[in-house]
Tab-separated table of C-alpha atoms in Angstrom:
chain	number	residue	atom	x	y	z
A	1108	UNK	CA	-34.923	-34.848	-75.972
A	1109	UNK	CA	-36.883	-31.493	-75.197
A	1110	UNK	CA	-40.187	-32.187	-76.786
A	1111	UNK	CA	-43.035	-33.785	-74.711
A	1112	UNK	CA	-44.480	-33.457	-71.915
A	1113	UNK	CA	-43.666	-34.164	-67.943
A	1114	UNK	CA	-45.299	-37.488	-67.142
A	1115	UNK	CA	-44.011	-37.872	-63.251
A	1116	UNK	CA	-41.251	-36.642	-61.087
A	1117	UNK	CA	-39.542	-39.066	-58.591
A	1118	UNK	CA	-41.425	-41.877	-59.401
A	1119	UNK	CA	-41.085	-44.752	-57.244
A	1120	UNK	CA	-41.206	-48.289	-59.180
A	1121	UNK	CA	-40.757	-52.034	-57.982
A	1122	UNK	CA	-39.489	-54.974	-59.774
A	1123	UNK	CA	-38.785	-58.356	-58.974
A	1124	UNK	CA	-35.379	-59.992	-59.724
A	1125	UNK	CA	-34.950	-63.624	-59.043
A	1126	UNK	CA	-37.016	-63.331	-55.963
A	1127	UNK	CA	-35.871	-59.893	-54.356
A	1128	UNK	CA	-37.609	-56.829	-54.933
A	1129	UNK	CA	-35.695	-54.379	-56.398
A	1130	UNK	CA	-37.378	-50.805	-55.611
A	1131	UNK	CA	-35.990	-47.843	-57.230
A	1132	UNK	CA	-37.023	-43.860	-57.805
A	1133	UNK	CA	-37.237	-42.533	-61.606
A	1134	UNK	CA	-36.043	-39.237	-61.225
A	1135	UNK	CA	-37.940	-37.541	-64.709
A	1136	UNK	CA	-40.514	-39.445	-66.987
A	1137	UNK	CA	-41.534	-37.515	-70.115
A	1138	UNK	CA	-44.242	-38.492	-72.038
A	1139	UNK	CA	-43.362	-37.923	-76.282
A	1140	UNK	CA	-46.141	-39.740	-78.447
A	1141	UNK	CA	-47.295	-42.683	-76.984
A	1142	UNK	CA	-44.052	-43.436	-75.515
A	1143	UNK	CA	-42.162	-42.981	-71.970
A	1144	UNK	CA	-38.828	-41.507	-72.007
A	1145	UNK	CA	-37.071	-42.339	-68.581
A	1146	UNK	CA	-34.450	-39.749	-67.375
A	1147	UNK	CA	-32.201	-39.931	-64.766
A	1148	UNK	CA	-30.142	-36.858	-63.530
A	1149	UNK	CA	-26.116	-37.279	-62.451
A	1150	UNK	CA	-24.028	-34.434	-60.767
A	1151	UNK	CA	-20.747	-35.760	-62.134
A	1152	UNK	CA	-18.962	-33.976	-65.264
A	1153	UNK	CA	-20.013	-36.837	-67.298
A	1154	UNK	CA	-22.743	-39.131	-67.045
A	1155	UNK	CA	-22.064	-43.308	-67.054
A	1156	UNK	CA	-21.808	-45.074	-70.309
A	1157	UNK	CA	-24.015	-48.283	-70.986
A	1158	UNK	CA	-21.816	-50.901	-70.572
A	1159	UNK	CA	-20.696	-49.497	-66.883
A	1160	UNK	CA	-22.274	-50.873	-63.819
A	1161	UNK	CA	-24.016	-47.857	-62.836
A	1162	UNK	CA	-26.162	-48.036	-66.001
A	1163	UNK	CA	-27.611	-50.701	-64.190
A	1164	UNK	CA	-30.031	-48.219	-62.603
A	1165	UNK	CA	-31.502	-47.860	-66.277
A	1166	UNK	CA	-31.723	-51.014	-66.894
A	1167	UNK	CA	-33.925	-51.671	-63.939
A	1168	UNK	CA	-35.987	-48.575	-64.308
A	1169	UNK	CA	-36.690	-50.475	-67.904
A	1170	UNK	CA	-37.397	-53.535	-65.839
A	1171	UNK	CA	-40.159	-52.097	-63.776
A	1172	UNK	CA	-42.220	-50.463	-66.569
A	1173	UNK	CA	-42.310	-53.263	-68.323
A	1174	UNK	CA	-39.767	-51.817	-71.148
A	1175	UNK	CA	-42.621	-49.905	-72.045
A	1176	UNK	CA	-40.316	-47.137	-72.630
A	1177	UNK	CA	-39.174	-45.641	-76.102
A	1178	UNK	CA	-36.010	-44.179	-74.469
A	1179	UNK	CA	-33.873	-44.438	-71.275
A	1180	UNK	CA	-30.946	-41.859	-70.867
A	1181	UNK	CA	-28.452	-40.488	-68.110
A	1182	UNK	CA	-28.225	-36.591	-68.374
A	1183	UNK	CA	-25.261	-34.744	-66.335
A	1184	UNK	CA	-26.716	-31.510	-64.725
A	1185	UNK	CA	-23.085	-29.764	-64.404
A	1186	UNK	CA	-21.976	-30.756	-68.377
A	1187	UNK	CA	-25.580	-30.629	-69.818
A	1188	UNK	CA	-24.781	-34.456	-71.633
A	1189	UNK	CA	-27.089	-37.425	-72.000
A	1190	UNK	CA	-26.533	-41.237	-72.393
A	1191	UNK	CA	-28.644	-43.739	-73.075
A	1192	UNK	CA	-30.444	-45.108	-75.511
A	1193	UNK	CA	-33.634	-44.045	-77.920
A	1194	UNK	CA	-36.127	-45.820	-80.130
A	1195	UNK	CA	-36.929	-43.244	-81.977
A	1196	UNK	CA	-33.728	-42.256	-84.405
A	1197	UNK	CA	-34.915	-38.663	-84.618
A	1198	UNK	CA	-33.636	-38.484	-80.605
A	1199	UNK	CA	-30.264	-40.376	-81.138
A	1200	UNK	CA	-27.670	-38.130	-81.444
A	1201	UNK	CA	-24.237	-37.935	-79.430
A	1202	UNK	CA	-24.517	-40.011	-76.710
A	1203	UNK	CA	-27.696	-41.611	-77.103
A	1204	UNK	CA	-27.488	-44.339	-79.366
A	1205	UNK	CA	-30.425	-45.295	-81.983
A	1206	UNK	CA	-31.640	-48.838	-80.393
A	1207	UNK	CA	-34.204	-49.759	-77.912
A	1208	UNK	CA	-33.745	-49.419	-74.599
A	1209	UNK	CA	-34.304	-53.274	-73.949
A	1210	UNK	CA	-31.967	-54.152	-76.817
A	1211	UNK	CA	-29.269	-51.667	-75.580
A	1212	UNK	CA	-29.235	-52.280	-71.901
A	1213	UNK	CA	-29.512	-55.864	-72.586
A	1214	UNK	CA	-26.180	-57.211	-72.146
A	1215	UNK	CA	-26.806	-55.972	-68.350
A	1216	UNK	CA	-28.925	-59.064	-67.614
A	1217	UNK	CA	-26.473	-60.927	-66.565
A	1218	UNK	CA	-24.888	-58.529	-64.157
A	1219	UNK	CA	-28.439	-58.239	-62.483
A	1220	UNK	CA	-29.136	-62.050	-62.569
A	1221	UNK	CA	-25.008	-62.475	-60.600
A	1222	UNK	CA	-25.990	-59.989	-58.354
A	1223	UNK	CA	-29.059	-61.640	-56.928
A	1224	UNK	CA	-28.021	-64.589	-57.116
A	1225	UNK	CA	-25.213	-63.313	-54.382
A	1226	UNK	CA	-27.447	-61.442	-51.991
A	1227	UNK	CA	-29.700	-64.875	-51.994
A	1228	UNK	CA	-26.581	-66.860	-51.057
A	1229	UNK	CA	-25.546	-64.322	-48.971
A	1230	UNK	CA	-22.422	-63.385	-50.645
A	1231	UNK	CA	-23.096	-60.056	-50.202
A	1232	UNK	CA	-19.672	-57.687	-49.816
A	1233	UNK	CA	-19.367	-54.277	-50.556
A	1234	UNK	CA	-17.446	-53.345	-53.753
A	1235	UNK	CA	-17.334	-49.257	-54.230
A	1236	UNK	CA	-17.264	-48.692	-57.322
A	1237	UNK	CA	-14.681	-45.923	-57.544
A	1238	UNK	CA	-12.331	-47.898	-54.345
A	1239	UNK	CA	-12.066	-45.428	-51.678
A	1240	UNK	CA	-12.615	-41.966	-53.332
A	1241	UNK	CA	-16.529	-43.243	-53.079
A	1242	UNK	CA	-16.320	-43.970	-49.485
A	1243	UNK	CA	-15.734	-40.124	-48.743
A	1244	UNK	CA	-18.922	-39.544	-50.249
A	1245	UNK	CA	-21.186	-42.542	-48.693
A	1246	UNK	CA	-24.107	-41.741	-46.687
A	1247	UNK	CA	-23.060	-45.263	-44.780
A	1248	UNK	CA	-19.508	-45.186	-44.563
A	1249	UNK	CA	-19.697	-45.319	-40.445
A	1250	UNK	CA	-21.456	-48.653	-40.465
A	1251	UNK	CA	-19.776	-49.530	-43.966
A	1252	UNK	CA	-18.645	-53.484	-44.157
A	1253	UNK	CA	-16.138	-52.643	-46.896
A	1254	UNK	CA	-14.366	-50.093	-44.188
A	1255	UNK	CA	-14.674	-52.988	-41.455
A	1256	UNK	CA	-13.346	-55.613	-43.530
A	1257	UNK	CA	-9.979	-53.463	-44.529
A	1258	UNK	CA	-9.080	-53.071	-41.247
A	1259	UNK	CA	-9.343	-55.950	-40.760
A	1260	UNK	CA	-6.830	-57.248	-42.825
């Protein structure tokens, strides 16, 4: 989606999830018609598919604006591809399927409603993603309770 026009850069949002505030930063809105089109930029070759957990980041950009938003997509800066999902069928296309954004990250509810319902119990443990190929990466691998916890064992 190239047409539009920039509506904010690194746009800090808030939402509330059982409780907790959730804060997060938009990387890219664009403004096309009357409707916001959230972006967020990945390094890796390809960006995450819905259904993953990272796509949970969409799904609570969504959150905070309200799903006020006519699409929501994932775009890799090294392989130039989007993912997400579009309102508007004239901006679905490979990788972006033709549904709402609320309909199409939907399913993630649930993930978000376990998730806080384990940091207010305090059930809380670290789960990388990607095992330990993410550690190497972490900005908080030093003080990292996943790291802790398998020497420990």
């Amino acid at each position: 989606v190239n047409d539009g026009r920039v509506a904010g850069l690194e746009r800090n949002v808030e939402v509330e999830v059982g409780g907790l505030a959730v804060k997060g930063r938009i990387d890219r809105l664009d403004r096309i018609g009357d409707a916001l089109w959230v972006r967020d930029y990945k390094m890796s070759r390809s960006p995450p598919q819905l259904g993953q957990p990272e796509a949970l980041q969409l799904y609570m950009y969504g959150a905070a604006l309200d799903w006020q938003i006519g699409g929501a997509t994932f775009y890799s800066l090294y392989s130039g591809e989007s993912v997400g999902a579009s309102a508007e069928p004239r901006f679905a296309g490979k990788g972006v399927k033709s549904l709402a954004p609320a309909q199409a990250l939907a399913p993630l509810k649930a993930t978000v409603d376990a998730a806080v319902a384990g940091i207010v119990s305090g059930d809380f443990a670290p789960r990388p993603l990607l095992g330990e190929d993410t550690c190497a990466n972490c900005h908080v691998r030093l003080v990292c309770r996943y790291r802790a916890e398998a020497r420990d064992e």
